[in-house]
Amino acid sequence: MIERFSEIIGENELDSIFKIAEKLKGLSILHVNSTPAGGGVAEILSKLVPLMRELGINTDWKIIRGDPEFFKVTKSFHNSLQNGLGELPQGSFEIYRKWQEINGNELDLDYDVVFIHDPQPAGLITFRKKGKWIWRCHIDISNPYQPVWNFLREYIQKYDSVIISSAVFARDDLKNPQFIIPPSIDPLSIKNRDIPEITVKRILYKFDLDPGRPIISQVSRFDRAKDPLGVIRTYKLVKKHADVQLAYVGSPASDDPEGEIVYRETVQAAGDDKDIKLLMLPPNSDLEINAFQRGSTVVMQKSIREGFGLTVSEALWKKKAVIGGNTGGIPLQIIHGVNGYLVNTPEEAAHYALYLIRQKDIREKFGKAGREHVRRNFLITRELRDYLMVATLALGA
């Protein structure tokens, strides 16, 4: 399977991956996170783990378990680390410790290299028996709520190293080595590979969207960090000047108890406008997501906090001009005025969306630049190589 990437990245890049992997053959690697589907982490691991296995590395992926109370706590941690505000359920730290102990006693963690993804399972380091442990943080920790950060830092400092997505997330108060590995997309997946235009139109029609009129879309969870109300506001401003439609496409995730609440808030903000489609699709609706992004005139990711935002690279790969929030990992992907626009407010987003709707030549120019930017920087093969490098360095192989 991995050879199929050679047409996109070239033989030399592929050879470098095989050479690094050779040093890890026969060793075991474990990835641990909190959900098997929904969100970027699960998306990446579903591609990364099979590729590691194909390279001859014994690689497993395990999911921690928890009750709704635990995931309510970890969602509050997630929010407070990204927005710097503290609204924690009572007894949060005790609940967190309890589930680390449950998972630590249930999961086999006896591997040569263990990658722990995000804060939810970070406390498992307490149950290390052997091997090198690496904490992979996918969210923005540059301005955390200090009590939560101080609590988690006691665990994180026990890791051999830390991986972050952007240099701006680096922490001065960690002594561990910190590596920068931006996330990535799989260009050969159902979500990202080329599909016929007739398929795109069929899916748009299925969800009552008119391919003959401009479509603005945002694909992301119903999460306040993704600013769904800001997206609605942007659409309504554009609607005053153009006959546009909006598709906000999300999916539920087992570790996100706020999703349903935010969805209801968004429904209320949308009102009875029949040109707004708020869709809660099942996880792994990859073909539908592909069609929505390809069928859109403008793609948005108007986050106000964002670790990376894989949907930006997904849309850029499909040669779409993207408008993104000027936050977190989005500026790594959107080069303002080259392949899209970075914005801070719904008013800015509406201004650029209307401009792009009216300027087809600019959309096409941005689209070409965006695809090449992703090809060079944000494909799964580059992330695979980076993980192998970090594992090699950790083991001294």
mmCIF file of C-alpha atoms in Angstrom:
data_model
loop_
_atom_site.group_PDB
_atom_site.id
_atom_site.type_symbol
_atom_site.label_atom_id
_atom_site.label_comp_id
_atom_site.label_asym_id
_atom_site.label_seq_id
_atom_site.Cartn_x
_atom_site.Cartn_y
_atom_site.Cartn_z
ATOM 1 C CA MET A 1 0.000 0.000 0.000
ATOM 2 C CA ILE A 2 2.731 2.450 0.890
ATOM 3 C CA GLU A 3 4.261 2.193 -2.587
ATOM 4 C CA ARG A 4 1.136 3.857 -3.968
ATOM 5 C CA PHE A 5 2.327 7.141 -2.448
ATOM 6 C CA SER A 6 5.401 7.247 -4.709
ATOM 7 C CA GLU A 7 3.483 8.956 -7.521
ATOM 8 C CA ILE A 8 2.664 11.803 -5.144
ATOM 9 C CA ILE A 9 5.791 12.201 -3.015
ATOM 10 C CA GLY A 10 8.492 10.660 -5.221
ATOM 11 C CA GLU A 11 10.767 7.632 -4.833
ATOM 12 C CA ASN A 12 13.446 9.454 -2.817
ATOM 13 C CA GLU A 13 11.020 10.463 -0.084
ATOM 14 C CA LEU A 14 9.639 6.940 0.047
ATOM 15 C CA ASP A 15 13.130 5.441 0.275
ATOM 16 C CA SER A 16 13.936 7.655 3.266
ATOM 17 C CA ILE A 17 10.922 6.229 5.109
ATOM 18 C CA PHE A 18 11.991 2.641 4.454
ATOM 19 C CA LYS A 19 15.540 3.380 5.646
ATOM 20 C CA ILE A 20 14.365 4.847 8.956
ATOM 21 C CA ALA A 21 11.833 2.042 9.468
ATOM 22 C CA GLU A 22 14.567 -0.554 9.003
ATOM 23 C CA LYS A 23 16.053 0.551 12.342
ATOM 24 C CA LEU A 24 12.743 -0.162 14.113
ATOM 25 C CA LYS A 25 11.895 -3.574 12.656
ATOM 26 C CA GLY A 26 11.094 -6.132 15.316
ATOM 27 C CA LEU A 27 10.350 -3.465 17.927
ATOM 28 C CA SER A 28 6.875 -2.729 19.296
ATOM 29 C CA ILE A 29 5.035 0.596 19.225
ATOM 30 C CA LEU A 30 1.745 1.459 20.929
ATOM 31 C CA HIS A 31 -0.578 4.405 20.307
ATOM 32 C CA VAL A 32 -3.197 5.267 22.950
ATOM 33 C CA ASN A 33 -5.997 7.812 22.655
ATOM 34 C CA SER A 34 -9.572 8.330 23.832
ATOM 35 C CA THR A 35 -11.798 7.604 20.837
ATOM 36 C CA PRO A 36 -11.716 5.246 17.837
ATOM 37 C CA ALA A 37 -13.617 7.646 15.567
ATOM 38 C CA GLY A 38 -14.549 11.295 15.282
ATOM 39 C CA GLY A 39 -11.946 14.027 15.174
ATOM 40 C CA GLY A 40 -8.479 14.372 13.744
ATOM 41 C CA VAL A 41 -6.537 12.131 16.133
ATOM 42 C CA ALA A 42 -8.569 9.032 15.334
ATOM 43 C CA GLU A 43 -8.447 9.976 11.672
ATOM 44 C CA ILE A 44 -4.642 10.112 11.672
ATOM 45 C CA LEU A 45 -4.153 6.939 13.723
ATOM 46 C CA SER A 46 -6.459 4.980 11.433
ATOM 47 C CA LYS A 47 -3.957 5.669 8.632
ATOM 48 C CA LEU A 48 -0.674 5.815 10.550
ATOM 49 C CA VAL A 49 -0.957 2.502 12.398
ATOM 50 C CA PRO A 50 -1.500 0.323 9.274
ATOM 51 C CA LEU A 51 1.416 2.047 7.544
ATOM 52 C CA MET A 52 3.717 1.375 10.508
ATOM 53 C CA ARG A 53 2.662 -2.290 10.450
ATOM 54 C CA GLU A 54 3.336 -2.481 6.729
ATOM 55 C CA LEU A 55 6.874 -1.291 7.407
ATOM 56 C CA GLY A 56 7.446 -4.300 9.663
ATOM 57 C CA ILE A 57 6.993 -2.528 12.997
ATOM 58 C CA ASN A 58 4.743 -4.256 15.566
ATOM 59 C CA THR A 59 2.273 -1.436 16.089
ATOM 60 C CA ASP A 60 -0.933 -1.445 18.137
ATOM 61 C CA TRP A 61 -3.615 1.180 18.805
ATOM 62 C CA LYS A 62 -5.624 1.108 22.030
ATOM 63 C CA ILE A 63 -8.490 3.234 23.306
ATOM 64 C CA ILE A 64 -8.953 4.161 26.946
ATOM 65 C CA ARG A 65 -12.392 3.843 28.435
ATOM 66 C CA GLY A 66 -14.290 6.135 30.779
ATOM 67 C CA ASP A 67 -17.788 7.033 31.869
ATOM 68 C CA PRO A 68 -19.665 10.242 30.904
ATOM 69 C CA GLU A 69 -18.382 11.909 34.075
ATOM 70 C CA PHE A 70 -14.763 11.260 33.049
ATOM 71 C CA PHE A 71 -15.271 12.594 29.515
ATOM 72 C CA LYS A 72 -17.031 15.649 30.916
ATOM 73 C CA VAL A 73 -13.879 16.271 32.963
ATOM 74 C CA THR A 74 -11.503 15.716 30.061
ATOM 75 C CA LYS A 75 -13.594 17.956 27.810
ATOM 76 C CA SER A 76 -13.316 20.691 30.466
ATOM 77 C CA PHE A 77 -9.535 20.089 30.524
ATOM 78 C CA HIS A 78 -9.464 20.353 26.737
ATOM 79 C CA ASN A 79 -11.346 23.648 26.788
ATOM 80 C CA SER A 80 -9.372 25.162 29.660
ATOM 81 C CA LEU A 81 -6.038 24.294 28.071
ATOM 82 C CA GLN A 82 -7.043 26.017 24.843
ATOM 83 C CA ASN A 83 -8.983 29.024 26.083
ATOM 84 C CA GLY A 84 -7.184 29.732 29.358
ATOM 85 C CA LEU A 85 -10.446 29.675 31.344
ATOM 86 C CA GLY A 86 -11.303 27.326 34.156
ATOM 87 C CA GLU A 87 -14.782 25.807 34.374
ATOM 88 C CA LEU A 88 -14.186 22.385 35.856
ATOM 89 C CA PRO A 89 -16.707 19.881 37.225
ATOM 90 C CA GLN A 90 -16.448 19.277 40.958
ATOM 91 C CA GLY A 91 -13.889 16.629 41.857
ATOM 92 C CA SER A 92 -12.276 16.774 38.403
ATOM 93 C CA PHE A 93 -8.778 15.794 39.431
ATOM 94 C CA GLU A 94 -9.988 12.833 41.523
ATOM 95 C CA ILE A 95 -12.192 11.594 38.666
ATOM 96 C CA TYR A 96 -9.280 11.905 36.249
ATOM 97 C CA ARG A 97 -6.936 9.944 38.560
ATOM 98 C CA LYS A 98 -9.539 7.226 39.079
ATOM 99 C CA TRP A 99 -9.879 6.487 35.364
ATOM 100 C CA GLN A 100 -6.130 6.621 34.778
ATOM 101 C CA GLU A 101 -5.819 3.890 37.405
ATOM 102 C CA ILE A 102 -8.635 1.825 35.848
ATOM 103 C CA ASN A 103 -7.134 2.041 32.368
ATOM 104 C CA GLY A 104 -3.599 1.614 33.643
ATOM 105 C CA ASN A 105 -4.548 -1.684 35.262
ATOM 106 C CA GLU A 106 -6.599 -2.913 32.295
ATOM 107 C CA LEU A 107 -4.394 -2.045 29.325
ATOM 108 C CA ASP A 108 -1.230 -3.872 28.341
ATOM 109 C CA LEU A 109 1.287 -1.029 28.078
ATOM 110 C CA ASP A 110 4.394 -3.206 27.776
ATOM 111 C CA TYR A 111 5.864 -1.830 24.512
ATOM 112 C CA ASP A 112 9.232 -0.504 23.343
ATOM 113 C CA VAL A 113 7.743 2.904 22.405
ATOM 114 C CA VAL A 114 4.418 4.278 23.658
ATOM 115 C CA PHE A 115 2.771 7.334 22.099
ATOM 116 C CA ILE A 116 0.070 8.771 24.381
ATOM 117 C CA HIS A 117 -2.210 11.146 22.502
ATOM 118 C CA ASP A 118 -3.628 14.235 24.224
ATOM 119 C CA PRO A 119 -4.536 14.894 27.879
ATOM 120 C CA GLN A 120 -7.227 12.218 28.302
ATOM 121 C CA PRO A 121 -4.774 9.301 28.783
ATOM 122 C CA ALA A 122 -1.705 11.363 29.833
ATOM 123 C CA GLY A 123 -1.800 9.973 33.382
ATOM 124 C CA LEU A 124 -1.072 6.446 32.137
ATOM 125 C CA ILE A 125 2.623 7.307 32.401
ATOM 126 C CA THR A 126 2.243 6.363 36.074
ATOM 127 C CA PHE A 127 1.880 2.736 34.931
ATOM 128 C CA ARG A 128 4.979 2.567 32.733
ATOM 129 C CA LYS A 129 6.804 -0.726 33.021
ATOM 130 C CA LYS A 130 9.423 -0.273 30.324
ATOM 131 C CA GLY A 131 10.106 1.464 27.040
ATOM 132 C CA LYS A 132 10.197 5.071 25.946
ATOM 133 C CA TRP A 133 7.041 7.103 26.449
ATOM 134 C CA ILE A 134 6.174 10.124 24.322
ATOM 135 C CA TRP A 135 3.260 12.475 24.956
ATOM 136 C CA ARG A 136 1.729 13.652 21.675
ATOM 137 C CA CYS A 137 -0.300 16.827 22.201
ATOM 138 C CA HIS A 138 -2.698 17.726 19.384
ATOM 139 C CA ILE A 139 -4.166 20.871 20.956
ATOM 140 C CA ASP A 140 -3.008 24.432 21.558
ATOM 141 C CA ILE A 141 -1.329 24.599 24.994
ATOM 142 C CA SER A 142 0.242 28.034 24.549
ATOM 143 C CA ASN A 143 -2.202 29.771 26.920
ATOM 144 C CA PRO A 144 -3.599 27.157 29.313
ATOM 145 C CA TYR A 145 -5.691 27.576 32.452
ATOM 146 C CA GLN A 146 -2.847 27.276 34.922
ATOM 147 C CA PRO A 147 -4.390 24.957 37.566
ATOM 148 C CA VAL A 148 -5.220 22.352 34.913
ATOM 149 C CA TRP A 149 -1.845 22.714 33.232
ATOM 150 C CA ASN A 150 -0.035 22.405 36.567
ATOM 151 C CA PHE A 151 -1.999 19.221 37.317
ATOM 152 C CA LEU A 152 -1.249 17.630 33.938
ATOM 153 C CA ARG A 153 2.346 18.841 33.891
ATOM 154 C CA GLU A 154 3.143 16.568 36.829
ATOM 155 C CA TYR A 155 2.393 13.659 34.497
ATOM 156 C CA ILE A 156 3.836 15.149 31.311
ATOM 157 C CA GLN A 157 7.232 15.811 32.902
ATOM 158 C CA LYS A 158 7.625 12.057 33.388
ATOM 159 C CA TYR A 159 7.592 11.431 29.625
ATOM 160 C CA ASP A 160 10.806 11.023 27.667
ATOM 161 C CA SER A 161 9.716 13.645 25.147
ATOM 162 C CA VAL A 162 6.739 15.676 23.933
ATOM 163 C CA ILE A 163 5.374 16.228 20.424
ATOM 164 C CA ILE A 164 3.460 19.389 19.552
ATOM 165 C CA SER A 165 1.921 20.485 16.252
ATOM 166 C CA SER A 166 3.374 23.976 15.974
ATOM 167 C CA ALA A 167 6.351 25.906 17.349
ATOM 168 C CA VAL A 168 3.971 28.433 18.897
ATOM 169 C CA PHE A 169 2.690 25.703 21.268
ATOM 170 C CA ALA A 170 6.155 25.061 22.782
ATOM 171 C CA ARG A 171 6.365 25.298 26.589
ATOM 172 C CA ASP A 172 9.199 26.912 28.535
ATOM 173 C CA ASP A 173 8.109 25.121 31.700
ATOM 174 C CA LEU A 174 8.779 21.615 30.371
ATOM 175 C CA LYS A 175 12.233 20.097 30.580
ATOM 176 C CA ASN A 176 11.431 17.236 28.173
ATOM 177 C CA PRO A 177 12.651 17.516 24.583
ATOM 178 C CA GLN A 178 9.836 18.955 22.463
ATOM 179 C CA PHE A 179 9.458 17.902 18.831
ATOM 180 C CA ILE A 180 7.274 19.680 16.276
ATOM 181 C CA ILE A 181 5.207 17.376 14.058
ATOM 182 C CA PRO A 182 2.250 18.941 12.245
ATOM 183 C CA PRO A 183 -0.645 16.555 11.549
ATOM 184 C CA SER A 184 -1.424 15.291 8.081
ATOM 185 C CA ILE A 185 -3.989 13.856 5.679
ATOM 186 C CA ASP A 186 -4.048 10.677 3.610
ATOM 187 C CA PRO A 187 -4.423 11.714 -0.046
ATOM 188 C CA LEU A 188 -5.419 8.165 -1.012
ATOM 189 C CA SER A 189 -8.237 7.805 1.503
ATOM 190 C CA ILE A 190 -11.899 7.836 0.533
ATOM 191 C CA LYS A 191 -12.160 11.261 2.108
ATOM 192 C CA ASN A 192 -9.436 12.833 0.000
ATOM 193 C CA ARG A 193 -9.004 10.957 -3.287
ATOM 194 C CA ASP A 194 -10.510 12.183 -6.539
ATOM 195 C CA ILE A 195 -14.158 11.293 -7.076
ATOM 196 C CA PRO A 196 -16.364 11.861 -10.133
ATOM 197 C CA GLU A 197 -18.243 15.127 -10.366
ATOM 198 C CA ILE A 198 -21.479 13.190 -10.741
ATOM 199 C CA THR A 199 -20.853 11.638 -7.318
ATOM 200 C CA VAL A 200 -20.329 15.080 -5.821
ATOM 201 C CA LYS A 201 -23.593 16.338 -7.282
ATOM 202 C CA ARG A 202 -25.490 13.217 -6.252
ATOM 203 C CA ILE A 203 -24.459 13.667 -2.626
ATOM 204 C CA LEU A 204 -25.199 17.396 -2.628
ATOM 205 C CA TYR A 205 -28.672 16.720 -4.029
ATOM 206 C CA LYS A 206 -29.191 14.016 -1.414
ATOM 207 C CA PHE A 207 -28.721 16.623 1.321
ATOM 208 C CA ASP A 208 -30.921 19.167 -0.473
ATOM 209 C CA LEU A 209 -28.068 21.410 -1.663
ATOM 210 C CA ASP A 210 -28.136 22.961 -5.127
ATOM 211 C CA PRO A 211 -24.789 22.478 -6.968
ATOM 212 C CA GLY A 212 -25.734 25.324 -9.291
ATOM 213 C CA ARG A 213 -25.604 27.939 -6.520
ATOM 214 C CA PRO A 214 -22.591 28.985 -4.380
ATOM 215 C CA ILE A 215 -21.988 26.825 -1.319
ATOM 216 C CA ILE A 216 -20.014 27.786 1.787
ATOM 217 C CA SER A 217 -19.143 24.809 3.958
ATOM 218 C CA GLN A 218 -17.448 24.050 7.244
ATOM 219 C CA VAL A 219 -16.676 20.472 8.233
ATOM 220 C CA SER A 220 -16.033 20.161 11.950
ATOM 221 C CA ARG A 221 -17.463 19.079 15.255
ATOM 222 C CA PHE A 222 -20.210 21.118 16.867
ATOM 223 C CA ASP A 223 -17.712 22.596 19.297
ATOM 224 C CA ARG A 224 -17.550 26.211 20.485
ATOM 225 C CA ALA A 225 -13.842 26.284 19.591
ATOM 226 C CA LYS A 226 -14.884 25.784 15.961
ATOM 227 C CA ASP A 227 -17.137 28.866 16.241
ATOM 228 C CA PRO A 228 -20.303 27.457 14.632
ATOM 229 C CA LEU A 229 -22.239 30.583 15.626
ATOM 230 C CA GLY A 230 -19.571 32.684 13.904
ATOM 231 C CA VAL A 231 -20.046 30.581 10.783
ATOM 232 C CA ILE A 232 -23.795 31.243 10.876
ATOM 233 C CA ARG A 233 -23.106 34.949 11.326
ATOM 234 C CA THR A 234 -20.685 34.905 8.371
ATOM 235 C CA TYR A 235 -23.236 33.181 6.140
ATOM 236 C CA LYS A 236 -25.973 35.670 7.046
ATOM 237 C CA LEU A 237 -23.691 38.602 6.176
ATOM 238 C CA VAL A 238 -22.803 37.053 2.808
ATOM 239 C CA LYS A 239 -26.444 36.176 2.154
ATOM 240 C CA LYS A 240 -27.283 39.897 2.017
ATOM 241 C CA HIS A 241 -25.235 40.149 -1.182
ATOM 242 C CA ALA A 242 -25.216 36.677 -2.782
ATOM 243 C CA ASP A 243 -27.612 33.769 -3.275
ATOM 244 C CA VAL A 244 -25.473 31.444 -1.174
ATOM 245 C CA GLN A 245 -26.055 28.199 0.739
ATOM 246 C CA LEU A 246 -24.339 27.007 3.929
ATOM 247 C CA ALA A 247 -23.474 23.442 4.871
ATOM 248 C CA TYR A 248 -22.105 22.869 8.379
ATOM 249 C CA VAL A 249 -21.170 19.204 8.534
ATOM 250 C CA GLY A 250 -20.279 17.578 11.839
ATOM 251 C CA SER A 251 -20.269 14.190 13.489
ATOM 252 C CA PRO A 252 -20.553 12.991 17.092
ATOM 253 C CA ALA A 253 -17.556 11.755 19.083
ATOM 254 C CA SER A 254 -17.695 9.546 22.160
ATOM 255 C CA ASP A 255 -15.258 11.765 24.091
ATOM 256 C CA ASP A 256 -17.169 15.019 23.410
ATOM 257 C CA PRO A 257 -20.248 15.330 25.658
ATOM 258 C CA GLU A 258 -20.777 18.993 24.637
ATOM 259 C CA GLY A 259 -21.488 18.223 20.985
ATOM 260 C CA GLU A 260 -25.231 17.845 21.320
ATOM 261 C CA ILE A 261 -25.524 21.061 23.376
ATOM 262 C CA VAL A 262 -23.567 23.112 20.843
ATOM 263 C CA TYR A 263 -25.564 21.553 17.996
ATOM 264 C CA ARG A 264 -28.803 22.780 19.563
ATOM 265 C CA GLU A 265 -27.302 26.275 20.018
ATOM 266 C CA THR A 266 -26.351 26.294 16.338
ATOM 267 C CA VAL A 267 -29.809 25.148 15.242
ATOM 268 C CA GLN A 268 -31.320 28.015 17.194
ATOM 269 C CA ALA A 269 -28.934 30.533 15.597
ATOM 270 C CA ALA A 270 -29.720 29.207 12.112
ATOM 271 C CA GLY A 271 -33.443 29.793 12.575
ATOM 272 C CA ASP A 272 -35.756 28.743 9.759
ATOM 273 C CA ASP A 273 -33.431 29.599 6.838
ATOM 274 C CA LYS A 274 -33.852 26.714 4.374
ATOM 275 C CA ASP A 275 -30.460 27.432 2.768
ATOM 276 C CA ILE A 276 -28.641 26.477 6.005
ATOM 277 C CA LYS A 277 -27.961 22.757 6.302
ATOM 278 C CA LEU A 278 -26.763 21.667 9.733
ATOM 279 C CA LEU A 279 -25.805 18.028 9.377
ATOM 280 C CA MET A 280 -24.769 15.554 12.053
ATOM 281 C CA LEU A 281 -23.379 12.668 10.012
ATOM 282 C CA PRO A 282 -22.159 9.333 11.392
ATOM 283 C CA PRO A 283 -18.382 9.057 11.952
ATOM 284 C CA ASN A 284 -16.523 7.826 8.873
ATOM 285 C CA SER A 285 -18.910 9.521 6.428
ATOM 286 C CA ASP A 286 -15.785 9.985 4.363
ATOM 287 C CA LEU A 287 -17.303 9.969 0.889
ATOM 288 C CA GLU A 288 -19.904 12.534 1.934
ATOM 289 C CA ILE A 289 -17.225 14.807 3.441
ATOM 290 C CA ASN A 290 -15.189 14.506 0.258
ATOM 291 C CA ALA A 291 -18.215 15.545 -1.793
ATOM 292 C CA PHE A 292 -19.130 18.475 0.447
ATOM 293 C CA GLN A 293 -15.595 19.890 0.263
ATOM 294 C CA ARG A 294 -15.309 19.398 -3.512
ATOM 295 C CA GLY A 295 -18.765 20.807 -4.132
ATOM 296 C CA SER A 296 -18.160 23.954 -2.090
ATOM 297 C CA THR A 297 -17.373 27.302 -3.588
ATOM 298 C CA VAL A 298 -15.572 28.390 -0.423
ATOM 299 C CA VAL A 299 -14.514 26.191 2.497
ATOM 300 C CA MET A 300 -14.272 27.640 5.988
ATOM 301 C CA GLN A 301 -12.618 26.599 9.224
ATOM 302 C CA LYS A 302 -13.474 29.596 11.339
ATOM 303 C CA SER A 303 -12.086 28.265 14.597
ATOM 304 C CA ILE A 304 -11.278 30.559 17.492
ATOM 305 C CA ARG A 305 -9.053 27.853 19.055
ATOM 306 C CA GLU A 306 -7.541 25.054 17.042
ATOM 307 C CA GLY A 307 -4.747 22.535 17.472
ATOM 308 C CA PHE A 308 -4.362 22.092 13.730
ATOM 309 C CA GLY A 309 -7.627 21.653 11.825
ATOM 310 C CA LEU A 310 -7.174 18.763 9.405
ATOM 311 C CA THR A 311 -10.177 19.925 7.390
ATOM 312 C CA VAL A 312 -8.102 22.866 6.173
ATOM 313 C CA SER A 313 -5.525 20.608 4.518
ATOM 314 C CA GLU A 314 -8.301 18.349 3.243
ATOM 315 C CA ALA A 315 -9.925 21.261 1.425
ATOM 316 C CA LEU A 316 -6.631 22.708 0.182
ATOM 317 C CA TRP A 317 -5.740 19.292 -1.249
ATOM 318 C CA LYS A 318 -8.996 19.468 -3.232
ATOM 319 C CA LYS A 319 -7.866 22.820 -4.669
ATOM 320 C CA LYS A 320 -10.323 24.853 -2.649
ATOM 321 C CA ALA A 321 -9.712 28.378 -1.407
ATOM 322 C CA VAL A 322 -10.067 28.220 2.379
ATOM 323 C CA ILE A 323 -10.961 30.870 4.940
ATOM 324 C CA GLY A 324 -9.633 29.957 8.376
ATOM 325 C CA GLY A 325 -9.472 31.385 11.858
ATOM 326 C CA ASN A 326 -6.121 32.990 12.603
ATOM 327 C CA THR A 327 -5.352 30.649 15.472
ATOM 328 C CA GLY A 328 -3.418 27.555 16.462
ATOM 329 C CA GLY A 329 -2.242 25.381 13.592
ATOM 330 C CA ILE A 330 -4.393 26.962 10.889
ATOM 331 C CA PRO A 331 -1.753 29.587 9.907
ATOM 332 C CA LEU A 332 0.631 26.711 9.149
ATOM 333 C CA GLN A 333 -1.736 25.654 6.393
ATOM 334 C CA ILE A 334 -3.280 28.872 5.104
ATOM 335 C CA ILE A 335 -0.851 31.406 3.670
ATOM 336 C CA HIS A 336 -2.862 34.604 3.716
ATOM 337 C CA GLY A 337 -3.464 35.876 0.198
ATOM 338 C CA VAL A 338 -1.700 32.879 -1.399
ATOM 339 C CA ASN A 339 -3.986 29.896 -0.862
ATOM 340 C CA GLY A 340 -6.714 31.427 1.307
ATOM 341 C CA TYR A 341 -7.395 33.992 3.981
ATOM 342 C CA LEU A 342 -6.890 34.135 7.740
ATOM 343 C CA VAL A 343 -9.591 35.953 9.682
ATOM 344 C CA ASN A 344 -10.417 36.998 13.226
ATOM 345 C CA THR A 345 -14.089 37.929 12.972
ATOM 346 C CA PRO A 346 -17.238 36.855 11.111
ATOM 347 C CA GLU A 347 -17.179 40.229 9.344
ATOM 348 C CA GLU A 348 -13.711 39.532 7.929
ATOM 349 C CA ALA A 349 -14.771 36.027 6.959
ATOM 350 C CA ALA A 350 -17.848 37.362 5.171
ATOM 351 C CA HIS A 351 -15.790 39.963 3.293
ATOM 352 C CA TYR A 352 -13.369 37.363 1.933
ATOM 353 C CA ALA A 353 -16.071 34.764 1.287
ATOM 354 C CA LEU A 354 -18.029 37.200 -0.850
ATOM 355 C CA TYR A 355 -14.837 38.208 -2.698
ATOM 356 C CA LEU A 356 -13.949 34.581 -3.435
ATOM 357 C CA ILE A 357 -17.481 33.732 -4.559
ATOM 358 C CA ARG A 358 -17.256 36.528 -7.107
ATOM 359 C CA GLN A 359 -13.647 35.865 -8.226
ATOM 360 C CA LYS A 360 -13.389 32.436 -9.850
ATOM 361 C CA ASP A 361 -9.865 33.090 -11.157
ATOM 362 C CA ILE A 362 -8.600 33.862 -7.640
ATOM 363 C CA ARG A 363 -10.242 30.708 -6.293
ATOM 364 C CA GLU A 364 -8.507 28.622 -8.948
ATOM 365 C CA LYS A 365 -5.136 30.308 -8.324
ATOM 366 C CA PHE A 366 -5.445 29.731 -4.578
ATOM 367 C CA GLY A 367 -6.537 26.155 -5.203
ATOM 368 C CA LYS A 368 -3.407 25.243 -7.115
ATOM 369 C CA ALA A 369 -1.153 26.856 -4.504
ATOM 370 C CA GLY A 370 -3.005 25.132 -1.686
ATOM 371 C CA ARG A 371 -2.677 21.647 -3.132
ATOM 372 C CA GLU A 372 1.071 22.039 -3.614
ATOM 373 C CA HIS A 373 1.486 23.431 -0.069
ATOM 374 C CA VAL A 374 -0.240 20.335 1.311
ATOM 375 C CA ARG A 375 1.719 17.966 -0.947
ATOM 376 C CA ARG A 376 4.981 19.341 0.389
ATOM 377 C CA ASN A 377 4.067 19.597 4.059
ATOM 378 C CA PHE A 378 0.924 17.858 5.279
ATOM 379 C CA LEU A 379 0.665 14.357 3.834
ATOM 380 C CA ILE A 380 0.581 11.212 5.960
ATOM 381 C CA THR A 381 3.921 10.006 4.608
ATOM 382 C CA ARG A 382 5.694 13.044 6.063
ATOM 383 C CA GLU A 383 4.048 12.508 9.440
ATOM 384 C CA LEU A 384 4.918 8.798 9.326
ATOM 385 C CA ARG A 385 8.559 9.649 8.691
ATOM 386 C CA ASP A 386 8.548 12.161 11.570
ATOM 387 C CA TYR A 387 7.088 9.617 14.030
ATOM 388 C CA LEU A 388 9.680 7.060 12.994
ATOM 389 C CA MET A 389 12.424 9.639 13.516
ATOM 390 C CA VAL A 390 11.200 10.494 17.003
ATOM 391 C CA ALA A 391 10.953 6.794 17.936
ATOM 392 C CA THR A 392 14.457 6.207 16.588
ATOM 393 C CA LEU A 393 15.856 9.108 18.574
ATOM 394 C CA ALA A 394 14.041 8.014 21.738
ATOM 395 C CA LEU A 395 15.473 4.502 21.481
ATOM 396 C CA GLY A 396 18.918 5.654 20.393
ATOM 397 C CA ALA A 397 18.560 3.244 17.467
#
